[in-house]
Amino acid sequence: MIDRRLVQHFDWVLLVGLVLLIMVGLTTLYSATSVGKVGVVSNIFYKQLSWYGVGWIVLIVVLFFDYRKSESYAYWLYVGIVLMLVGVLIAGRHVAGARRWLGLGPIAFQPSEMMKIVIILALSKFYSKRVSIHGLGIRDIWPAILMTAIPFGLILKQPDLGTGLILVLIASSMTLLARVKKGVLLALCLTGLVVLPAGWLVLKEYQRQRIVTFLSPERDPLGAGYHIIQSKIAVGSGQLVGKGFMKGTQNVLSFLPEQHTDFIFSVLAEDWGLIGSFIVLLLFLSVIVWSLNIGHQCRDAYGIFVIYGISSLFFWEVSINVAMVMGMVPVVGIPLPFVSYGGTAVLVMMTSMGLLMNISMRRFLFE
Amino acid sequence: MTNPKRLLSSQTPDFDWYRKRLFVSACIVLPVFAALFFRLLYLQIIEGDYFKQLSENNCIRIQNFDSPRGLIFDRNGVLLVDNQPSYDAGLVLKDAKPLGQALQHLATYLDLSEDEIEQTIERKKSLAALKPITIKENISRNLLGFLEANRYDIPGLVVDVRLKRRYVYADTTAHILGYLGEVSSAELAGERFMAYRRGDIVGKYGIERSYEDILKGVRGGRQIVVDARGRLSTVLDTIASVPGSNLFLSIDATLQQKAESLLSGTVGAVVAIEPFSGKVLAMVSSPSFDPNHFIDGMSREQWEQLSKNRQRPLENKAIQAEYPPASTYKIVTAIAGLEEGVIDEKTTFNCPGYLKFGDRDYRCWRKGGHGTVNVIRALAESCDVFFYQTGLRLGVDRLATYAKAFGLGAPSGIHLDGEASGLIPTSSWKKKKTGVPWQMGETLSIAIGQGYNMVTPLQNALVIAAIANGGYLMTPVLVERIESPEGDILEETRSAVKGKMAISAKTLGLVQKGLWEAVNGPSGTARLARLDNIGVAGKTGTAQVFSRKSSGSDEERRALHLRSHAWFVAYAPFSSPKIAVSVIVEHGEHGASAAAPIAAEMIKTYLETSVGKAIIDEAKQQG
C-alpha cells in the first residue's frame, strides 16, 4: 500500500524542474549533433532519448523504495562499483587513450559516473552514523578519507581527472556538513598541500605534461587552448538573444570540439544568447537551492547527507562545466548534468533526482 | 525510528547545525552563479560584437605540422634514411564554393577527371568539414608553382607539404630499418601509443619501430585566422615542431651491400659483428623487400606477393628464423667436454664412420671414417663420432648448460621486435613438453647440433664472436649513437658485454686451433673460406631438414625444399679478431660450399675496406 501522505507530499517543483532540464538538454543536444541540417537526427540524439526512457523507469523505481532502505546496502553498492572500477582498468574499453567504459554486450557504461552517486550514499551512511556535537576527530573520519581515496585513485588511473575531482569535491562538501573539529579541517587542508607536490614526483612525464596543459591550456594552443578560444567565440557570439535554435554557426561548422559532451553549454549559449543561458543557469540554481531547502526540512541525518551530496554534485558539475566553457577555469572533463551526452550520466542524474523526490515526499513522515 | 526531538547527546545529530550549514551553502552557491552570470554578460554583451565578428568569419583554425622524423646513418655517416618533401593538393570543402567551378578547375590543373575527384571527396567526406581532403599526392614542383599562381580560381585549395620517408638502400637495409605505416586501432589502445591520433604514421617494423620514440619528434602546429575564401590572414599562435633525433647505426653500408649481393638469389641470412664490442656490422636477410613501397602504398597484388611468398621476404631471418645449428654446435660440445673434463687435448676416439649405440648405428658424415681423432682434428674435420662420444660422456643437461651460457635458447636482446629465442633442449624440458623421458640416443643428435636444437643466425654469430673475443658474451648493438638534430650526442654505445663465460684460456685455445685447422688445415672442412694474408678460423654446418635415416643419402636428387641448410660461422684475423660472421643459406646443402665462400667474401671486404682504411687513415694522420 502506498501511504496517501506520500502522494500528498509529492515534490511537484522538482518534477517540473527535472522536466524542464531534460527538455533543455534534449533540444541542445539536438542542435549540437544535427550540424545545421533540419530533419537530420543524429544517432547520438536517439541514443540519449532512449537513455532518458530508461532513466524515467529508474527514477520511478527509485521513488517507490523508501530511501532509508538504501542505507543498509550503501557499502555493498560502494564495494561493487569499486570492483567495477578495477575491472575497467583490467578489461575496460579504450577510447582515445583512456579506459573508462565497461562493456556489457552492446552497452558500454562508465562505472566512474556511477561512483558519483554511490560515494554519496556510502559517505551519508558513514557520517550519519558518526555524528558528534563535539565534532569529529581524525580518528573518526579516516575511513571516509580512505573511502574517497580508493575510487579517486582508480579513476585517476583511467585517466579521468575531471570525474576524480568531482568525487573529491563531493566528499569534501559532505565532510564540511558533518561536524568536524577545526583542527582536523586545518590538518586536512595542509595535508592536501603536502600531498600534491609529492604526487607530482610519482607521475610519469606524459602525465605531468597533461596536468600542465590542464592547468594552463594556453600552453596548448593546438588542443585545449583551441577548444577554449572556439568555445568563447561560440558563447560570445550568441549575444543577447542568440542566433536561434540550430543557427549557431560555430557549432554547425564543427568548430567546437566534443560539442555534444563537455562543451555543450557553448552550443546552448550560441543558440539562445544571454537570455536563454541565463534562464538555464537560473533553472539549475533553483533545483540546487530547492534541494538544499528539502534538506532543511528533513529530519533524518542520512537523508540530509544524501540531499547535500546530490546538491553538491549538481553544484560542482554545473559551475565547473559552465566556467570551463567560458574560459574561467581550466578545461577538465566534467559533463553538464542533463545536457551533456552520456548514457551512464543520464542514469546517474535520474537516480539522483529520484532520490531527491523520494526524500522530499517522505520528509514529513517523521512528524 | 529515531526521534529527532529527544534530548541532544553527543552522539545524536544536531539538526540545527545541519540547517545552519545548508543555509551557508546556499549563500555560497548564489555568488558562484552570479559570477557565471557576469561572465556570460561580459562575453555576450560587452565582448559580444567582437566574438560575433569572429564567428561570422568563422576563421580560427588549426594547422598541424608534422615533425620531421629523425634521420638514420651508418657507422661512417652514410645516409640510410631521409625525408623528402612531397606536395599534396587538397581541398577544404567548406571553402570550395561554388563547388562545381572549383572541381572543374581542379580537374584541369591536376589532370584528373571530375568524376575521380568527386569519388575521392565522397570517400573522405566524413572528415571534419575544415580538414582538407587530399585530392592528389606528390605533385611536381612545376605544378605546385602553377597552382600557387592560380589559386584564386580554386577556392578552398590547400597544398600540404608532407615529409616522405625515403630508404636510400631500399632492399639492402629493409630488415634492419623496417618501415612506417598508419597507427592501428590496437596500437592506439595500448599505452605505448597513447599520445598518438588516428591517421598518424608510426614505425611498424625494424629500427623504425623500436626507436619510434626517438625518431618521432614532437608535432607542432598553429592557430590561424583565415578569410572567407579559406586563405591565411593572421597567425595567432604557433608551436614549432621538434624534429626527431638522428640515429647512427653500427652497420657498415658497404658491407651491408656486399652481404646482400652475396646472398642474392638465395634464401638465408648473414650477420657480421665486431667480436669485442658486439656491434652489428651487417645483417641481411634474403630475399628482401623495398620499404619505400610501404610509403607510396602497395597494390593488393604487391602485398600478397610479399606476404604469401614461400621464401618469407618480410621475415628477418637473421633474428626471426630458427635453424638446427648442425655442426657449428660442435664448438659448444667441444667446450663443454673440455671444461667438464670428460675429454682433454689428448683424448682420442676412433671413428670407423659410425658409432654403434643401442641397436642403432649413428653415422659420421664421412662414410669411411676419420680414424683416430683428437679434439682439434675433430673440429677441423667435423668428425661426428668424436662428438657423439663426447656428448654421451656429458649428458644432455650438462651440454645445455654450456649452450645457454653462450646465449643460445634465449633472445639475444638486440633492440628489434620479434626476435626468436631458439631452443636448447634439456631432459626436464622434454619430459614437460612430451611426457616422455629423455633417451640417451637423443643426446647423440644434440651433441652434433641436430634434433631439437634451434638457433638463430644472430645467436650463432654471438657464439663465434665469443670464441674470438676470449669468452665474452655480448649483447648485439645496432645503434651506436643517438644525436640531436643539432648534432649533440645524446647517447652512445661503445660495447655491451653481457657476461664473461667461465671457460679457461686453454680450452678456448684448443677450440680456436680446431677452427683454424678447419679453414687452413690439410683436410679441414672449410678450406673454401681460406683467404690470402688473412687468417680465418671457422666452422661449417649442414643442418638436415629431414633426418638422414628417413631421406636416404643421395642429396643431389632431393627436391630443393628437402635439401639441408648450409651454415658457416667464422672470425678473422685469427690473431686479433675484427669481425665475426654467421651465414646460413637455406637448402644450400653443404656449409663448406654454399656458406663458407660468402663468409670469406664478407671478411675480405670488411678488412680490406673499412678496417684497413681506418688503419691507413690513422697512419696518415700520424705521419
mmCIF file of N, CA and C in Angstrom, chain A residues 174-242:
data_model
loop_
_atom_site.group_PDB
_atom_site.id
_atom_site.type_symbol
_atom_site.label_atom_id
_atom_site.label_comp_id
_atom_site.label_asym_id
_atom_site.label_seq_id
_atom_site.Cartn_x
_atom_site.Cartn_y
_atom_site.Cartn_z
ATOM 1 N N MET A 174 30.664 17.055 1.786
ATOM 2 C CA MET A 174 29.935 16.294 2.793
ATOM 3 C C MET A 174 30.674 16.296 4.130
ATOM 4 N N THR A 175 31.980 16.318 4.065
ATOM 5 C CA THR A 175 32.769 16.380 5.298
ATOM 6 C C THR A 175 32.529 17.705 6.011
ATOM 7 N N LEU A 176 32.349 18.758 5.202
ATOM 8 C CA LEU A 176 32.082 20.064 5.814
ATOM 9 C C LEU A 176 30.712 20.079 6.478
ATOM 10 N N LEU A 177 29.787 19.298 5.925
ATOM 11 C CA LEU A 177 28.447 19.254 6.520
ATOM 12 C C LEU A 177 28.501 18.515 7.866
ATOM 13 N N ALA A 178 29.255 17.414 7.873
ATOM 14 C CA ALA A 178 29.429 16.723 9.153
ATOM 15 C C ALA A 178 30.216 17.675 10.051
ATOM 16 N N ARG A 179 30.002 17.558 11.300
ATOM 17 C CA ARG A 179 30.727 18.474 12.182
ATOM 18 C C ARG A 179 32.116 17.910 12.457
ATOM 19 N N VAL A 180 33.095 18.573 11.902
ATOM 20 C CA VAL A 180 34.477 18.120 12.042
ATOM 21 C C VAL A 180 35.244 19.155 12.842
ATOM 22 N N LYS A 181 36.119 18.677 13.696
ATOM 23 C CA LYS A 181 36.899 19.615 14.531
ATOM 24 C C LYS A 181 37.715 20.557 13.651
ATOM 25 N N LYS A 182 37.832 21.793 14.099
ATOM 26 C CA LYS A 182 38.530 22.801 13.284
ATOM 27 C C LYS A 182 39.966 22.396 13.002
ATOM 28 N N GLY A 183 40.595 21.848 14.012
ATOM 29 C CA GLY A 183 41.990 21.419 13.850
ATOM 30 C C GLY A 183 42.124 20.378 12.762
ATOM 31 N N VAL A 184 41.139 19.474 12.714
ATOM 32 C CA VAL A 184 41.176 18.410 11.703
ATOM 33 C C VAL A 184 41.051 19.012 10.319
ATOM 34 N N LEU A 185 40.141 19.962 10.165
ATOM 35 C CA LEU A 185 39.965 20.619 8.872
ATOM 36 C C LEU A 185 41.266 21.246 8.407
ATOM 37 N N LEU A 186 41.899 21.949 9.343
ATOM 38 C CA LEU A 186 43.150 22.625 9.025
ATOM 39 C C LEU A 186 44.192 21.589 8.597
ATOM 40 N N ALA A 187 44.235 20.497 9.367
ATOM 41 C CA ALA A 187 45.217 19.443 9.072
ATOM 42 C C ALA A 187 44.966 18.852 7.686
ATOM 43 N N LEU A 188 43.682 18.634 7.349
ATOM 44 C CA LEU A 188 43.349 18.065 6.038
ATOM 45 C C LEU A 188 43.812 18.984 4.912
ATOM 46 N N CYS A 189 43.559 20.282 5.094
ATOM 47 C CA CYS A 189 43.977 21.238 4.061
ATOM 48 C C CYS A 189 45.489 21.213 3.901
ATOM 49 N N LEU A 190 46.201 21.193 5.036
ATOM 50 C CA LEU A 190 47.660 21.186 4.977
ATOM 51 C C LEU A 190 48.175 19.911 4.306
ATOM 52 N N THR A 191 47.539 18.784 4.658
ATOM 53 C CA THR A 191 47.953 17.512 4.051
ATOM 54 C C THR A 191 47.821 17.590 2.538
ATOM 55 N N GLY A 192 46.690 18.153 2.106
ATOM 56 C CA GLY A 192 46.476 18.314 0.677
ATOM 57 C C GLY A 192 47.624 19.076 0.034
ATOM 58 N N LEU A 193 48.051 20.141 0.709
ATOM 59 C CA LEU A 193 49.130 20.966 0.164
ATOM 60 C C LEU A 193 50.443 20.191 0.075
ATOM 61 N N VAL A 194 50.624 19.244 1.003
ATOM 62 C CA VAL A 194 51.866 18.464 1.001
ATOM 63 C C VAL A 194 51.791 17.326 -0.023
ATOM 64 N N VAL A 195 50.611 16.683 -0.080
ATOM 65 C CA VAL A 195 50.470 15.501 -0.932
ATOM 66 C C VAL A 195 50.568 15.864 -2.410
ATOM 67 N N LEU A 196 50.019 17.019 -2.778
ATOM 68 C CA LEU A 196 50.010 17.386 -4.191
ATOM 69 C C LEU A 196 51.406 17.390 -4.817
ATOM 70 N N PRO A 197 52.368 18.128 -4.211
ATOM 71 C CA PRO A 197 53.708 18.112 -4.821
ATOM 72 C C PRO A 197 54.351 16.725 -4.803
ATOM 73 N N ALA A 198 54.057 15.940 -3.772
ATOM 74 C CA ALA A 198 54.623 14.594 -3.691
ATOM 75 C C ALA A 198 54.088 13.740 -4.831
ATOM 76 N N GLY A 199 52.792 13.889 -5.094
ATOM 77 C CA GLY A 199 52.181 13.151 -6.192
ATOM 78 C C GLY A 199 52.839 13.507 -7.517
ATOM 79 N N TRP A 200 53.219 14.746 -7.658
ATOM 80 C CA TRP A 200 53.859 15.212 -8.885
ATOM 81 C C TRP A 200 55.099 14.379 -9.219
ATOM 82 N N LEU A 201 55.861 14.072 -8.181
ATOM 83 C CA LEU A 201 57.108 13.337 -8.394
ATOM 84 C C LEU A 201 56.856 11.907 -8.852
ATOM 85 N N VAL A 202 55.703 11.369 -8.455
ATOM 86 C CA VAL A 202 55.399 9.974 -8.779
ATOM 87 C C VAL A 202 54.949 9.828 -10.236
ATOM 88 N N LEU A 203 54.423 10.910 -10.800
ATOM 89 C CA LEU A 203 53.817 10.830 -12.131
ATOM 90 C C LEU A 203 54.849 10.577 -13.210
ATOM 91 N N LYS A 204 54.376 9.977 -14.305
ATOM 92 C CA LYS A 204 55.231 9.810 -15.473
ATOM 93 C C LYS A 204 55.250 11.127 -16.242
ATOM 94 N N GLU A 205 56.234 11.246 -17.123
ATOM 95 C CA GLU A 205 56.428 12.508 -17.837
ATOM 96 C C GLU A 205 55.167 12.921 -18.606
ATOM 97 N N TYR A 206 54.569 11.973 -19.325
ATOM 98 C CA TYR A 206 53.415 12.367 -20.138
ATOM 99 C C TYR A 206 52.230 12.768 -19.270
ATOM 100 N N GLN A 207 52.166 12.155 -18.056
ATOM 101 C CA GLN A 207 51.081 12.527 -17.150
ATOM 102 C C GLN A 207 51.280 13.957 -16.640
ATOM 103 N N ARG A 208 52.547 14.284 -16.351
ATOM 104 C CA ARG A 208 52.831 15.656 -15.908
ATOM 105 C C ARG A 208 52.456 16.639 -16.994
ATOM 106 N N GLN A 209 52.818 16.270 -18.238
ATOM 107 C CA GLN A 209 52.512 17.120 -19.369
ATOM 108 C C GLN A 209 51.020 17.403 -19.442
ATOM 109 N N ARG A 210 50.226 16.350 -19.192
ATOM 110 C CA ARG A 210 48.778 16.508 -19.231
ATOM 111 C C ARG A 210 48.305 17.480 -18.173
ATOM 112 N N ILE A 211 48.923 17.382 -16.992
ATOM 113 C CA ILE A 211 48.466 18.230 -15.909
ATOM 114 C C ILE A 211 48.863 19.677 -16.166
ATOM 115 N N VAL A 212 50.057 19.858 -16.733
ATOM 116 C CA VAL A 212 50.479 21.217 -17.068
ATOM 117 C C VAL A 212 49.484 21.829 -18.054
ATOM 118 N N THR A 213 49.126 21.040 -19.056
ATOM 119 C CA THR A 213 48.160 21.514 -20.047
ATOM 120 C C THR A 213 46.814 21.786 -19.387
ATOM 121 N N PHE A 214 46.496 20.925 -18.444
ATOM 122 C CA PHE A 214 45.224 21.040 -17.750
ATOM 123 C C PHE A 214 45.177 22.326 -16.922
ATOM 124 N N LEU A 215 46.324 22.679 -16.359
ATOM 125 C CA LEU A 215 46.345 23.880 -15.526
ATOM 126 C C LEU A 215 46.456 25.153 -16.360
ATOM 127 N N SER A 216 47.122 25.081 -17.493
ATOM 128 C CA SER A 216 47.226 26.295 -18.310
ATOM 129 C C SER A 216 47.069 25.926 -19.775
ATOM 130 N N PRO A 217 45.812 25.885 -20.205
ATOM 131 C CA PRO A 217 45.520 25.444 -21.574
ATOM 132 C C PRO A 217 46.146 26.339 -22.636
ATOM 133 N N GLU A 218 46.459 27.578 -22.271
ATOM 134 C CA GLU A 218 47.053 28.442 -23.296
ATOM 135 C C GLU A 218 48.418 27.920 -23.741
ATOM 136 N N ARG A 219 48.970 27.009 -22.937
ATOM 137 C CA ARG A 219 50.235 26.400 -23.346
ATOM 138 C C ARG A 219 50.013 25.368 -24.433
ATOM 139 N N ASP A 220 48.763 25.066 -24.680
ATOM 140 C CA ASP A 220 48.458 24.040 -25.665
ATOM 141 C C ASP A 220 47.517 24.621 -26.708
ATOM 142 N N PRO A 221 48.017 25.577 -27.491
ATOM 143 C CA PRO A 221 47.118 26.288 -28.413
ATOM 144 C C PRO A 221 46.514 25.358 -29.458
ATOM 145 N N LEU A 222 47.072 24.162 -29.617
ATOM 146 C CA LEU A 222 46.541 23.255 -30.642
ATOM 147 C C LEU A 222 45.514 22.299 -30.064
ATOM 148 N N GLY A 223 45.438 22.246 -28.733
ATOM 149 C CA GLY A 223 44.493 21.325 -28.117
ATOM 150 C C GLY A 223 43.498 22.106 -27.284
ATOM 151 N N ALA A 224 43.701 22.057 -25.967
ATOM 152 C CA ALA A 224 42.770 22.705 -25.051
ATOM 153 C C ALA A 224 42.643 24.203 -25.331
ATOM 154 N N GLY A 225 43.748 24.838 -25.669
ATOM 155 C CA GLY A 225 43.714 26.287 -25.922
ATOM 156 C C GLY A 225 42.788 26.624 -27.080
ATOM 157 N N TYR A 226 42.827 25.777 -28.090
ATOM 158 C CA TYR A 226 41.979 25.972 -29.256
ATOM 159 C C TYR A 226 40.510 25.757 -28.888
ATOM 160 N N HIS A 227 40.264 24.753 -28.101
ATOM 161 C CA HIS A 227 38.895 24.474 -27.669
ATOM 162 C C HIS A 227 38.317 25.679 -26.943
ATOM 163 N N ILE A 228 39.138 26.279 -26.086
ATOM 164 C CA ILE A 228 38.634 27.392 -25.300
ATOM 165 C C ILE A 228 38.335 28.600 -26.170
ATOM 166 N N ILE A 229 39.240 28.889 -27.093
ATOM 167 C CA ILE A 229 39.007 30.018 -27.999
ATOM 168 C C ILE A 229 37.702 29.817 -28.760
ATOM 169 N N GLN A 230 37.537 28.618 -29.329
ATOM 170 C CA GLN A 230 36.337 28.345 -30.112
ATOM 171 C C GLN A 230 35.084 28.415 -29.241
ATOM 172 N N SER A 231 35.220 27.913 -28.031
ATOM 173 C CA SER A 231 34.082 27.904 -27.136
ATOM 174 C C SER A 231 33.688 29.332 -26.746
ATOM 175 N N LYS A 232 34.704 30.157 -26.485
ATOM 176 C CA LYS A 232 34.405 31.547 -26.107
ATOM 177 C C LYS A 232 33.760 32.294 -27.271
ATOM 178 N N ILE A 233 34.241 32.012 -28.490
ATOM 179 C CA ILE A 233 33.630 32.652 -29.662
ATOM 180 C C ILE A 233 32.164 32.228 -29.759
ATOM 181 N N ALA A 234 31.918 30.956 -29.543
ATOM 182 C CA ALA A 234 30.534 30.463 -29.641
ATOM 183 C C ALA A 234 29.652 31.150 -28.607
ATOM 184 N N VAL A 235 30.110 31.161 -27.342
ATOM 185 C CA VAL A 235 29.305 31.769 -26.280
ATOM 186 C C VAL A 235 29.097 33.254 -26.565
ATOM 187 N N GLY A 236 30.223 33.937 -26.835
ATOM 188 C CA GLY A 236 30.166 35.392 -27.015
ATOM 189 C C GLY A 236 29.297 35.789 -28.184
ATOM 190 N N SER A 237 29.378 35.042 -29.284
ATOM 191 C CA SER A 237 28.654 35.458 -30.474
ATOM 192 C C SER A 237 27.149 35.241 -30.340
ATOM 193 N N GLY A 238 26.753 34.557 -29.274
ATOM 194 C CA GLY A 238 25.316 34.397 -29.044
ATOM 195 C C GLY A 238 24.658 35.724 -28.678
ATOM 196 N N GLN A 239 25.434 36.627 -28.103
ATOM 197 C CA GLN A 239 24.965 37.952 -27.688
ATOM 198 C C GLN A 239 23.677 37.886 -26.866
ATOM 199 N N LEU A 240 22.830 38.890 -26.992
ATOM 200 C CA LEU A 240 21.687 38.962 -26.070
ATOM 201 C C LEU A 240 20.635 37.872 -26.319
ATOM 202 N N VAL A 241 20.221 37.716 -27.570
ATOM 203 C CA VAL A 241 19.106 36.799 -27.806
ATOM 204 C C VAL A 241 19.511 35.523 -28.522
ATOM 205 N N GLY A 242 20.786 35.418 -28.908
ATOM 206 C CA GLY A 242 21.239 34.192 -29.554
ATOM 207 C C GLY A 242 20.969 34.174 -31.037
#
